[in-house]
Amino acid sequence: MRVVLLKAILTGFLSLAASLAICFSIVPLFGGQVDGLGLMMAIICPLTIAIPTSSFHFHQSEKLRRAETAAADALLRLAKAYEELRLQSRLDGLTNVFNRQAFQEDLAGFSKAGISGGLLFLDLDHFKSINDRYGHATGDEVLRKTGQILNAHCRPSDMAGRLGGEEFVLFFGNLAAEDMFERCEEIRLAIAQLDVPAPSGAIVRVSTSIGAVYCEGGFDAEDCLNAADSNLYAAKSNGRNTVALAGSNA
């Protein structure tokens, strides 16, 4: 408010200066003199009109500026909140990996970008027995810790997702075909080292079966998922807690 008042007073004095300049320049041209009541009017009128008017104008301008700033801040906060909600909507709430829809969308995106890599389909062994024996809270903890392991093994070019239940997927972007088995074993061994305490005090041991397939650039996402699923079935048929890797999909 102080700034507004100072601006208004300055405007008033500028108006006074302009008024006096006009009076002393024009009135003598018509043979008159600037004195007495005329001089008083030339002084009073600019001050009594300019200061209140400019004060109102500057006050309204300041209100508008503050309103625009507040609106811009609100839009920025809204954009950030929307982005947070968008990201949260793509994640599985329990495991913090991508949900099924987000993973499949991004996998299709990798394919369109011509990126090759390794696709892993994981299934936690005997997970139903863990739920039945130790309770769903312990089962949820197993899933949560599995999600942590998968995220920890993801590089910026990789992604992890949960298809549902105890089924997870991983895509290692730009992974060479000859390195796939080693990466699969890293994941399998990391999960096998999980020790999840149950409410009873027992330690729950976890293992996973992995079906993997190498995806050439421009691969069909659905075909690769089906191929990895078939290899997962082979891994489970071979006694579980193992890796099945066969062929590649273009």
Coordinates of N, CA and C in Angstrom, one line a residue:
M1 N 0.8 -1.2 0.0 CA 0.0 0.0 0.0 C 0.9 1.3 0.0
R2 N 2.0 1.2 0.7 CA 2.9 2.4 0.8 C 3.4 2.7 -0.6
V3 N 3.8 1.6 -1.4 CA 4.3 1.8 -2.7 C 3.3 2.5 -3.6
V4 N 2.0 2.0 -3.5 CA 0.9 2.5 -4.3 C 0.7 4.0 -4.0
L5 N 0.8 4.4 -2.7 CA 0.6 5.8 -2.3 C 1.8 6.7 -2.9
L6 N 3.0 6.2 -2.8 CA 4.1 6.9 -3.3 C 4.0 7.1 -4.8
K7 N 3.6 6.1 -5.5 CA 3.4 6.2 -6.9 C 2.3 7.2 -7.3
A8 N 1.2 7.2 -6.5 CA 0.1 8.2 -6.7 C 0.6 9.6 -6.5
I9 N 1.4 9.8 -5.4 CA 1.9 11.2 -5.1 C 2.8 11.6 -6.2
L10 N 3.7 10.7 -6.7 CA 4.6 11.1 -7.8 C 3.8 11.4 -9.0
T11 N 2.8 10.7 -9.3 CA 1.9 11.0 -10.5 C 1.3 12.3 -10.3
G12 N 0.8 12.6 -9.1 CA 0.2 13.9 -8.9 C 1.1 15.1 -9.1
F13 N 2.4 15.0 -8.7 CA 3.3 16.0 -8.9 C 3.7 16.1 -10.4
L14 N 3.8 15.0 -11.1 CA 4.0 15.0 -12.5 C 2.9 15.7 -13.2
S15 N 1.7 15.5 -12.8 CA 0.5 16.1 -13.4 C 0.5 17.6 -13.1
L16 N 1.0 18.0 -11.9 CA 1.1 19.4 -11.5 C 2.1 20.1 -12.4
A17 N 3.3 19.4 -12.6 CA 4.3 20.0 -13.5 C 3.8 20.2 -14.9
A18 N 3.0 19.2 -15.4 CA 2.5 19.3 -16.7 C 1.5 20.4 -16.8
S19 N 0.7 20.5 -15.8 CA -0.4 21.6 -15.8 C 0.3 23.0 -15.8
L20 N 1.3 23.2 -15.0 CA 2.0 24.5 -14.9 C 2.7 24.8 -16.2
A21 N 3.3 23.7 -16.8 CA 4.0 23.9 -18.0 C 3.1 24.4 -19.1
I22 N 1.9 23.7 -19.2 CA 0.9 24.1 -20.2 C 0.4 25.5 -20.0
C23 N 0.1 25.8 -18.7 CA -0.4 27.2 -18.4 C 0.6 28.3 -18.8
F24 N 1.8 28.1 -18.4 CA 2.8 29.1 -18.6 C 3.3 29.2 -20.1
S25 N 2.9 28.1 -20.8 CA 3.3 28.1 -22.3 C 2.1 28.7 -23.1
I26 N 0.9 28.4 -22.8 CA -0.2 28.7 -23.6 C -0.9 30.0 -23.2
V27 N -1.2 30.2 -21.9 CA -1.9 31.4 -21.5 C -1.3 32.7 -22.0
P28 N 0.1 32.9 -21.9 CA 0.7 34.1 -22.4 C 0.4 34.3 -23.8
L29 N 0.3 33.3 -24.6 CA 0.1 33.4 -26.0 C -1.2 34.2 -26.3
F30 N -2.2 34.1 -25.4 CA -3.5 34.7 -25.6 C -3.6 36.1 -24.8
G31 N -2.4 36.5 -24.4 CA -2.3 37.8 -23.7 C -2.7 37.7 -22.2
G32 N -2.8 36.6 -21.6 CA -3.2 36.4 -20.2 C -2.0 36.2 -19.3
Q33 N -2.2 36.2 -18.0 CA -1.2 36.0 -17.0 C -1.6 34.8 -16.1
V34 N -0.7 34.1 -15.7 CA -0.9 33.0 -14.8 C -0.7 33.5 -13.4
D35 N -1.7 33.9 -12.8 CA -1.6 34.3 -11.4 C -2.9 34.2 -10.7
G36 N -2.9 34.5 -9.4 CA -4.2 34.5 -8.7 C -4.9 33.2 -8.7
L37 N -6.2 33.3 -8.9 CA -7.1 32.1 -8.9 C -6.7 31.2 -10.0
G38 N -6.3 31.6 -11.2 CA -5.9 30.8 -12.3 C -4.7 29.9 -11.9
L39 N -3.8 30.5 -11.2 CA -2.6 29.8 -10.8 C -3.0 28.7 -9.8
M40 N -3.9 29.2 -8.9 CA -4.3 28.2 -7.8 C -5.0 27.0 -8.4
M41 N -5.9 27.3 -9.4 CA -6.6 26.2 -10.0 C -5.6 25.3 -10.8
A42 N -4.6 25.9 -11.4 CA -3.6 25.1 -12.1 C -2.8 24.2 -11.2
I43 N -2.8 24.6 -9.9 CA -2.0 23.8 -8.9 C -3.0 22.7 -8.3
I44 N -4.1 23.2 -7.8 CA -5.0 22.3 -7.1 C -5.7 21.2 -7.9
C45 N -6.1 21.6 -9.1 CA -6.8 20.6 -9.9 C -6.0 19.3 -10.2
P46 N -4.8 19.5 -10.7 CA -4.0 18.2 -11.0 C -3.8 17.4 -9.7
L47 N -3.5 18.0 -8.6 CA -3.3 17.3 -7.4 C -4.5 16.6 -6.9
T48 N -5.7 17.3 -6.9 CA -6.9 16.7 -6.3 C -7.5 15.6 -7.3
I49 N -7.2 15.7 -8.5 CA -7.7 14.7 -9.5 C -6.7 13.5 -9.7
A50 N -5.4 13.9 -9.9 CA -4.4 12.9 -10.3 C -4.1 11.9 -9.2
I51 N -4.0 12.5 -7.9 CA -3.5 11.6 -6.8 C -4.6 10.6 -6.5
P52 N -5.9 10.9 -6.3 CA -6.9 9.9 -6.0 C -7.1 8.9 -7.1
T53 N -7.1 9.5 -8.3 CA -7.4 8.6 -9.5 C -6.2 7.6 -9.7
S54 N -5.0 8.1 -9.7 CA -3.8 7.2 -9.9 C -3.7 6.3 -8.7
S55 N -4.0 6.7 -7.5 CA -4.0 5.8 -6.4 C -4.9 4.6 -6.6
F56 N -6.1 4.9 -7.0 CA -7.1 3.8 -7.3 C -6.6 2.9 -8.4
H57 N -6.0 3.5 -9.5 CA -5.5 2.7 -10.6 C -4.4 1.8 -10.2
F58 N -3.4 2.4 -9.4 CA -2.2 1.6 -9.0 C -2.7 0.5 -8.0
H59 N -3.7 0.8 -7.2 CA -4.2 -0.2 -6.2 C -4.8 -1.4 -7.0
Q60 N -5.6 -1.0 -8.0 CA -6.3 -2.1 -8.7 C -5.2 -2.9 -9.5
S61 N -4.2 -2.2 -10.1 CA -3.2 -2.9 -10.8 C -2.4 -3.9 -9.9
E62 N -2.1 -3.4 -8.7 CA -1.4 -4.3 -7.7 C -2.3 -5.5 -7.4
K63 N -3.6 -5.3 -7.2 CA -4.5 -6.4 -6.9 C -4.5 -7.4 -8.0
L64 N -4.5 -6.9 -9.3 CA -4.5 -7.8 -10.4 C -3.2 -8.5 -10.6
R65 N -2.1 -7.8 -10.3 CA -0.8 -8.5 -10.3 C -0.7 -9.6 -9.3
R66 N -1.2 -9.4 -8.1 CA -1.2 -10.4 -7.1 C -2.1 -11.6 -7.4
A67 N -3.2 -11.2 -8.0 CA -4.2 -12.3 -8.4 C -3.6 -13.2 -9.5
E68 N -2.9 -12.5 -10.5 CA -2.2 -13.3 -11.5 C -1.1 -14.2 -11.0
T69 N -0.3 -13.6 -10.0 CA 0.7 -14.4 -9.4 C 0.2 -15.6 -8.7
A70 N -0.9 -15.4 -7.9 CA -1.6 -16.5 -7.2 C -2.1 -17.5 -8.1
A71 N -2.7 -17.1 -9.2 CA -3.3 -18.0 -10.2 C -2.2 -18.8 -10.8
A72 N -1.0 -18.2 -11.2 CA 0.1 -18.9 -11.8 C 0.6 -20.0 -10.8
D73 N 0.7 -19.6 -9.5 CA 1.2 -20.5 -8.5 C 0.3 -21.7 -8.3
A74 N -1.1 -21.4 -8.4 CA -2.1 -22.4 -8.2 C -2.0 -23.4 -9.4
L75 N -1.8 -22.8 -10.6 CA -1.7 -23.7 -11.8 C -0.5 -24.6 -11.7
L76 N 0.6 -24.0 -11.2 CA 1.9 -24.8 -11.1 C 1.7 -25.9 -10.1
R77 N 1.0 -25.6 -8.9 CA 0.8 -26.7 -7.9 C -0.2 -27.7 -8.5
L78 N -1.1 -27.3 -9.3 CA -2.1 -28.2 -9.9 C -1.4 -29.1 -10.9
A79 N -0.5 -28.5 -11.7 CA 0.2 -29.3 -12.6 C 1.1 -30.4 -11.9
K80 N 1.8 -30.0 -10.8 CA 2.6 -30.9 -10.1 C 1.8 -32.0 -9.5
A81 N 0.6 -31.6 -8.9 CA -0.3 -32.6 -8.3 C -0.8 -33.6 -9.4
Y82 N -1.1 -33.1 -10.5 CA -1.6 -33.9 -11.6 C -0.5 -34.9 -12.1
E83 N 0.7 -34.4 -12.2 CA 1.8 -35.3 -12.6 C 2.1 -36.4 -11.5
E84 N 2.0 -36.0 -10.2 CA 2.2 -37.0 -9.2 C 1.1 -38.0 -9.2
L85 N -0.2 -37.6 -9.5 CA -1.3 -38.5 -9.6 C -1.1 -39.4 -10.8
R86 N -0.6 -38.8 -11.9 CA -0.4 -39.6 -13.1 C 0.6 -40.7 -12.9
L87 N 1.7 -40.3 -12.2 CA 2.8 -41.3 -11.9 C 2.3 -42.4 -10.9
Q88 N 1.5 -42.0 -9.9 CA 1.0 -42.9 -8.9 C 0.0 -43.9 -9.6
S89 N -0.8 -43.4 -10.6 CA -1.7 -44.2 -11.2 C -1.1 -45.3 -12.1
R90 N 0.2 -45.1 -12.4 CA 1.0 -46.1 -13.2 C 1.7 -47.2 -12.3
L91 N 1.7 -46.9 -11.0 CA 2.4 -47.8 -10.1 C 1.5 -48.8 -9.4
D92 N 2.0 -50.0 -9.1 CA 1.3 -50.9 -8.2 C 1.4 -50.4 -6.8
G93 N 0.3 -50.2 -6.1 CA 0.4 -49.6 -4.8 C 1.2 -50.4 -3.8
L94 N 1.2 -51.7 -3.9 CA 1.9 -52.5 -2.9 C 3.4 -52.6 -3.1
T95 N 3.7 -52.9 -4.4 CA 5.1 -53.2 -4.7 C 5.9 -52.0 -5.3
N96 N 5.3 -51.0 -5.7 CA 5.9 -49.8 -6.2 C 6.6 -50.0 -7.6
V97 N 6.2 -51.1 -8.3 CA 6.7 -51.3 -9.7 C 5.5 -50.9 -10.5
F98 N 5.7 -50.9 -11.9 CA 4.6 -50.5 -12.8 C 3.4 -51.5 -12.6
N99 N 2.2 -51.0 -12.8 CA 1.1 -51.9 -12.8 C 1.0 -52.5 -14.3
R100 N 0.1 -53.4 -14.5 CA 0.0 -54.2 -15.7 C -0.1 -53.3 -16.9
Q101 N -1.1 -52.3 -16.8 CA -1.3 -51.5 -18.0 C -0.1 -50.6 -18.3
A102 N 0.5 -50.0 -17.3 CA 1.6 -49.1 -17.5 C 2.8 -49.9 -18.1
F103 N 3.0 -51.1 -17.6 CA 4.2 -51.9 -18.1 C 3.9 -52.3 -19.6
Q104 N 2.7 -52.7 -19.9 CA 2.4 -53.1 -21.3 C 2.5 -51.9 -22.2
E105 N 2.1 -50.7 -21.8 CA 2.2 -49.5 -22.6 C 3.6 -49.1 -22.9
D106 N 4.5 -49.2 -21.8 CA 5.9 -48.8 -22.0 C 6.6 -49.9 -22.8
L107 N 6.2 -51.1 -22.6 CA 6.9 -52.2 -23.4 C 6.6 -52.0 -24.9
A108 N 5.4 -51.6 -25.2 CA 5.0 -51.3 -26.6 C 5.8 -50.1 -27.1
G109 N 6.1 -49.1 -26.2 CA 6.9 -48.0 -26.5 C 8.3 -48.3 -26.8
F110 N 8.9 -49.3 -26.1 CA 10.2 -49.8 -26.4 C 10.3 -50.4 -27.8
S111 N 9.2 -51.1 -28.1 CA 9.2 -51.8 -29.4 C 9.1 -50.8 -30.5
K112 N 8.3 -49.8 -30.4 CA 8.2 -48.8 -31.4 C 9.5 -48.0 -31.6
A113 N 10.2 -47.8 -30.5 CA 11.5 -47.1 -30.5 C 12.6 -48.0 -31.1
G114 N 12.3 -49.2 -31.4 CA 13.3 -50.1 -32.0 C 14.4 -50.6 -31.0
I115 N 14.0 -50.6 -29.7 CA 14.9 -51.0 -28.6 C 14.8 -52.5 -28.4
S116 N 15.9 -53.2 -28.4 CA 15.9 -54.6 -28.1 C 16.2 -54.8 -26.6
G117 N 16.1 -56.1 -26.2 CA 16.4 -56.3 -24.8 C 15.8 -57.7 -24.3
G118 N 16.0 -57.9 -23.0 CA 15.5 -59.1 -22.4 C 14.2 -58.9 -21.6
L119 N 13.3 -59.8 -21.8 CA 12.0 -59.8 -21.1 C 11.9 -61.0 -20.2
L120 N 11.7 -60.7 -18.9 CA 11.7 -61.8 -17.9 C 10.2 -61.8 -17.3
F121 N 9.7 -63.0 -17.2 CA 8.4 -63.3 -16.6 C 8.7 -64.1 -15.3
L122 N 8.3 -63.5 -14.1 CA 8.6 -64.2 -12.9 C 7.3 -64.6 -12.2
D123 N 7.4 -65.7 -11.5 CA 6.3 -66.2 -10.7 C 6.9 -66.7 -9.3
L124 N 6.5 -66.1 -8.2 CA 7.0 -66.6 -6.9 C 6.4 -68.0 -6.6
D125 N 7.4 -68.8 -6.3 CA 7.0 -70.2 -6.1 C 6.2 -70.4 -4.8
H126 N 5.1 -71.2 -5.0 CA 4.3 -71.7 -3.8 C 3.8 -70.5 -3.0
F127 N 3.4 -69.4 -3.7 CA 3.0 -68.2 -3.0 C 1.7 -68.4 -2.3
K128 N 0.8 -69.2 -2.8 CA -0.4 -69.4 -2.1 C -0.2 -70.1 -0.8
S129 N 0.8 -71.0 -0.8 CA 1.1 -71.7 0.5 C 1.6 -70.7 1.6
I130 N 2.3 -69.6 1.1 CA 2.8 -68.6 2.0 C 1.6 -67.9 2.6
N131 N 0.7 -67.5 1.8 CA -0.5 -66.8 2.3 C -1.3 -67.7 3.3
D132 N -1.5 -69.0 2.9 CA -2.3 -69.9 3.7 C -1.6 -70.2 5.0
R133 N -0.3 -70.3 5.0 CA 0.4 -70.7 6.2 C 0.8 -69.5 7.2
Y134 N 1.1 -68.4 6.6 CA 1.6 -67.3 7.4 C 0.7 -66.1 7.4
G135 N -0.3 -66.1 6.5 CA -1.3 -65.0 6.5 C -1.0 -64.0 5.4
H136 N -2.0 -63.3 5.0 CA -1.9 -62.4 3.8 C -1.0 -61.2 4.1
A137 N -0.9 -60.8 5.4 CA 0.0 -59.7 5.7 C 1.5 -60.1 5.4
T138 N 1.8 -61.3 5.7 CA 3.2 -61.8 5.4 C 3.4 -61.9 3.9
G139 N 2.3 -62.4 3.2 CA 2.4 -62.5 1.8 C 2.5 -61.2 1.1
D140 N 1.9 -60.2 1.6 CA 2.0 -58.8 1.1 C 3.5 -58.3 1.3
E141 N 4.1 -58.7 2.4 CA 5.4 -58.2 2.7 C 6.4 -58.9 1.7
V142 N 6.1 -60.2 1.4 CA 6.9 -60.9 0.4 C 6.8 -60.1 -1.0
L143 N 5.6 -59.8 -1.3 CA 5.4 -59.0 -2.6 C 6.1 -57.7 -2.6
R144 N 6.0 -57.0 -1.5 CA 6.6 -55.7 -1.4 C 8.2 -55.8 -1.5
K145 N 8.8 -56.7 -0.8 CA 10.2 -56.9 -0.8 C 10.7 -57.3 -2.2
T146 N 9.9 -58.1 -2.9 CA 10.2 -58.5 -4.3 C 10.2 -57.3 -5.2
G147 N 9.2 -56.4 -5.0 CA 9.2 -55.2 -5.8 C 10.4 -54.4 -5.5
Q148 N 10.9 -54.3 -4.3 CA 12.1 -53.6 -4.0 C 13.3 -54.2 -4.7
I149 N 13.4 -55.5 -4.7 CA 14.6 -56.1 -5.4 C 14.5 -55.8 -6.9
L150 N 13.4 -55.9 -7.5 CA 13.3 -55.7 -9.0 C 13.6 -54.3 -9.3
N151 N 13.1 -53.3 -8.5 CA 13.5 -51.9 -8.8 C 14.9 -51.6 -8.6
A152 N 15.5 -52.3 -7.6 CA 17.0 -52.1 -7.3 C 17.8 -52.6 -8.5
H153 N 17.3 -53.6 -9.2 CA 18.1 -54.2 -10.3 C 17.8 -53.5 -11.7
C154 N 17.0 -52.4 -11.6 CA 16.6 -51.7 -12.9 C 17.6 -50.5 -13.1
R155 N 18.1 -50.5 -14.3 CA 18.8 -49.3 -14.7 C 17.8 -48.3 -15.3
P156 N 18.3 -47.1 -15.7 CA 17.4 -46.2 -16.4 C 16.7 -46.7 -17.6
S157 N 17.3 -47.6 -18.3 CA 16.8 -48.2 -19.5 C 15.9 -49.4 -19.3
D158 N 15.7 -49.8 -18.0 CA 15.0 -51.0 -17.6 C 13.6 -50.6 -17.0
M159 N 12.8 -51.6 -16.8 CA 11.5 -51.3 -16.0 C 11.0 -52.7 -15.5
A160 N 10.3 -52.5 -14.4 CA 9.7 -53.7 -13.7 C 8.2 -53.5 -13.5
G161 N 7.5 -54.6 -13.6 CA 6.0 -54.4 -13.4 C 5.5 -55.6 -12.7
R162 N 4.2 -55.5 -12.2 CA 3.5 -56.6 -11.6 C 2.2 -56.8 -12.4
L163 N 2.1 -58.0 -13.0 CA 1.0 -58.3 -13.8 C -0.3 -58.6 -13.0
G164 N 0.0 -59.0 -11.7 CA -1.1 -59.4 -10.9 C -0.7 -60.6 -10.0
G165 N -1.3 -60.6 -8.8 CA -0.9 -61.7 -7.8 C 0.6 -61.7 -7.6
E166 N 1.2 -62.9 -7.8 CA 2.6 -63.1 -7.5 C 3.4 -63.1 -8.8
E167 N 2.8 -62.6 -9.9 CA 3.5 -62.5 -11.2 C 4.1 -61.2 -11.5
F168 N 5.4 -61.2 -11.8 CA 6.1 -60.0 -12.1 C 6.7 -60.1 -13.5
V169 N 7.1 -58.9 -14.0 CA 7.8 -58.9 -15.3 C 8.9 -57.8 -15.2
L170 N 10.0 -58.1 -16.0 CA 11.1 -57.2 -16.1 C 11.5 -57.0 -17.6
F171 N 11.8 -55.8 -17.9 CA 12.4 -55.6 -19.3 C 13.7 -54.9 -19.1
F172 N 14.8 -55.6 -19.6 CA 16.1 -55.0 -19.6 C 16.4 -54.4 -21.0
G173 N 16.3 -53.1 -21.1 CA 16.6 -52.5 -22.4 C 18.0 -52.5 -22.8
N174 N 18.2 -52.8 -24.1 CA 19.5 -52.9 -24.7 C 20.5 -53.9 -24.1
L175 N 19.9 -54.9 -23.5 CA 20.7 -56.0 -23.0 C 21.0 -57.0 -24.1
A176 N 22.3 -57.4 -24.1 CA 22.8 -58.3 -25.1 C 22.2 -59.7 -24.8
A177 N 21.9 -60.5 -25.9 CA 21.3 -61.8 -25.7 C 22.2 -62.7 -24.9
E178 N 23.6 -62.6 -25.0 CA 24.5 -63.4 -24.3 C 24.6 -63.1 -22.8
D179 N 24.0 -62.0 -22.4 CA 24.1 -61.6 -21.0 C 22.8 -61.9 -20.3
M180 N 21.8 -62.4 -21.0 CA 20.5 -62.6 -20.4 C 20.5 -63.6 -19.2
F181 N 21.1 -64.7 -19.4 CA 21.0 -65.7 -18.4 C 21.6 -65.2 -17.1
E182 N 22.7 -64.5 -17.2 CA 23.4 -64.0 -16.0 C 22.5 -63.0 -15.3
R183 N 21.8 -62.1 -16.0 CA 20.9 -61.2 -15.4 C 19.7 -61.9 -14.7
C184 N 19.2 -63.0 -15.4 CA 18.1 -63.8 -14.8 C 18.6 -64.4 -13.5
E185 N 19.8 -64.9 -13.5 CA 20.3 -65.6 -12.3 C 20.5 -64.6 -11.2
E186 N 20.9 -63.4 -11.5 CA 21.0 -62.3 -10.5 C 19.7 -62.1 -9.8
I187 N 18.6 -62.0 -10.5 CA 17.3 -61.7 -10.0 C 16.9 -62.9 -9.2
R188 N 17.0 -64.1 -9.7 CA 16.6 -65.3 -9.0 C 17.3 -65.5 -7.7
L189 N 18.6 -65.3 -7.7 CA 19.4 -65.4 -6.4 C 19.1 -64.4 -5.4
A190 N 18.8 -63.1 -5.9 CA 18.5 -62.0 -5.0 C 17.1 -62.3 -4.3
I191 N 16.2 -62.9 -5.0 CA 14.9 -63.2 -4.4 C 15.1 -64.4 -3.4
A192 N 15.9 -65.4 -3.8 CA 16.1 -66.5 -3.0 C 16.8 -66.2 -1.6
Q193 N 17.4 -65.0 -1.6 CA 18.1 -64.6 -0.3 C 17.1 -63.8 0.6
L194 N 15.9 -63.6 0.1 CA 14.9 -62.9 1.0 C 14.6 -63.7 2.2
D195 N 14.6 -63.0 3.3 CA 14.2 -63.6 4.6 C 13.1 -62.7 5.1
V196 N 11.9 -63.2 5.1 CA 10.7 -62.4 5.5 C 10.2 -62.9 6.8
P197 N 10.2 -62.2 7.9 CA 9.7 -62.7 9.2 C 8.2 -62.7 9.2
A198 N 7.7 -63.8 9.7 CA 6.2 -63.9 9.9 C 5.8 -63.5 11.3
P199 N 4.6 -63.2 11.6 CA 4.2 -62.8 13.0 C 4.5 -63.8 14.0
S200 N 4.5 -65.1 13.6 CA 4.8 -66.2 14.5 C 6.3 -66.2 14.9
G201 N 7.1 -65.5 14.2 CA 8.6 -65.5 14.4 C 9.3 -66.3 13.4
A202 N 8.6 -67.1 12.6 CA 9.2 -68.0 11.6 C 9.7 -67.1 10.5
I203 N 10.8 -67.6 9.8 CA 11.4 -66.9 8.7 C 10.9 -67.6 7.4
V204 N 10.2 -66.7 6.6 CA 9.6 -67.2 5.3 C 10.7 -67.2 4.2
R205 N 10.9 -68.3 3.6 CA 11.9 -68.4 2.5 C 11.1 -68.2 1.2
V206 N 11.7 -67.6 0.3 CA 11.1 -67.2 -1.0 C 11.9 -67.7 -2.2
S207 N 11.3 -68.1 -3.2 CA 12.0 -68.4 -4.4 C 11.1 -68.0 -5.6
T208 N 11.7 -68.0 -6.8 CA 11.0 -67.6 -8.0 C 11.4 -68.5 -9.2
S209 N 10.5 -68.7 -10.0 CA 10.7 -69.3 -11.3 C 10.7 -68.2 -12.4
I210 N 11.6 -68.3 -13.4 CA 11.7 -67.2 -14.3 C 11.7 -67.8 -15.7
G211 N 10.8 -67.2 -16.6 CA 10.8 -67.5 -18.0 C 11.3 -66.3 -18.7
A212 N 12.3 -66.4 -19.6 CA 12.8 -65.2 -20.2 C 12.9 -65.4 -21.7
V213 N 12.9 -64.3 -22.4 CA 13.0 -64.3 -23.9 C 13.8 -63.1 -24.3
Y214 N 14.6 -63.2 -25.4 CA 15.3 -62.1 -25.9 C 14.4 -61.5 -27.0
C215 N 14.2 -60.1 -26.9 CA 13.4 -59.4 -27.9 C 14.2 -58.6 -28.8
E216 N 14.1 -58.9 -30.1 CA 14.8 -58.2 -31.1 C 14.2 -56.8 -31.3
G217 N 14.9 -55.8 -31.9 CA 14.4 -54.5 -32.1 C 13.1 -54.6 -33.0
G218 N 12.1 -53.9 -32.6 CA 10.8 -53.9 -33.3 C 10.0 -55.1 -33.0
F219 N 10.2 -55.7 -31.8 CA 9.5 -56.9 -31.4 C 8.0 -56.7 -31.2
D220 N 7.2 -57.7 -31.3 CA 5.8 -57.6 -30.9 C 5.7 -57.9 -29.4
A221 N 5.2 -56.9 -28.7 CA 5.2 -57.0 -27.2 C 4.3 -58.1 -26.7
E222 N 3.2 -58.4 -27.4 CA 2.3 -59.4 -26.9 C 2.9 -60.8 -27.2
D223 N 3.6 -60.9 -28.3 CA 4.2 -62.2 -28.7 C 5.3 -62.5 -27.7
C224 N 6.1 -61.5 -27.3 CA 7.2 -61.7 -26.4 C 6.7 -62.1 -25.0
L225 N 5.6 -61.4 -24.5 CA 5.1 -61.8 -23.2 C 4.6 -63.2 -23.3
N226 N 4.0 -63.6 -24.4 CA 3.5 -65.0 -24.5 C 4.7 -66.0 -24.5
A227 N 5.8 -65.6 -25.2 CA 6.9 -66.5 -25.2 C 7.6 -66.6 -23.9
A228 N 7.7 -65.5 -23.1 CA 8.3 -65.5 -21.8 C 7.4 -66.3 -20.9
D229 N 6.1 -66.2 -21.0 CA 5.1 -67.0 -20.2 C 5.3 -68.5 -20.5
S230 N 5.5 -68.9 -21.7 CA 5.7 -70.3 -22.1 C 7.0 -70.8 -21.4
N231 N 8.1 -69.9 -21.4 CA 9.3 -70.3 -20.8 C 9.2 -70.4 -19.3
L232 N 8.3 -69.6 -18.7 CA 8.0 -69.6 -17.3 C 7.4 -71.0 -16.9
Y233 N 6.5 -71.4 -17.8 CA 5.8 -72.7 -17.5 C 6.9 -73.8 -17.6
A234 N 7.9 -73.7 -18.5 CA 8.9 -74.7 -18.5 C 9.8 -74.7 -17.3
A235 N 10.1 -73.5 -16.8 CA 10.8 -73.3 -15.5 C 10.1 -74.0 -14.4
K236 N 8.8 -73.8 -14.3 CA 8.1 -74.4 -13.2 C 8.0 -75.9 -13.3
S237 N 7.9 -76.4 -14.6 CA 7.9 -77.8 -14.8 C 9.2 -78.5 -14.5
N238 N 10.3 -77.7 -14.5 CA 11.6 -78.2 -14.2 C 12.0 -78.2 -12.7
G239 N 11.0 -78.0 -11.9 CA 11.2 -78.0 -10.5 C 11.2 -76.7 -9.7
R240 N 10.9 -75.6 -10.5 CA 10.8 -74.3 -9.9 C 12.2 -73.8 -9.4
N241 N 12.2 -72.5 -9.0 CA 13.4 -71.9 -8.5 C 14.5 -72.0 -9.6
T242 N 14.1 -71.8 -10.8 CA 15.1 -72.0 -11.9 C 14.8 -71.0 -13.0
V243 N 15.6 -71.0 -14.0 CA 15.4 -70.1 -15.2 C 15.3 -70.9 -16.4
A244 N 14.3 -70.5 -17.2 CA 14.1 -71.1 -18.6 C 14.3 -70.0 -19.6
L245 N 15.3 -70.2 -20.5 CA 15.5 -69.2 -21.5 C 15.7 -69.9 -22.8
A246 N 14.8 -69.6 -23.8 CA 14.9 -70.3 -25.0 C 14.5 -69.4 -26.2
G247 N 15.3 -69.4 -27.2 CA 14.9 -68.6 -28.4 C 14.9 -67.1 -28.3
S248 N 14.4 -66.5 -29.3 CA 14.2 -65.0 -29.3 C 13.0 -64.7 -30.1
N249 N 12.4 -63.5 -29.9 CA 11.3 -63.1 -30.6 C 11.5 -61.7 -31.3
A250 N 11.2 -61.7 -32.6 CA 11.3 -60.5 -33.4 C 10.0 -59.7 -33.4

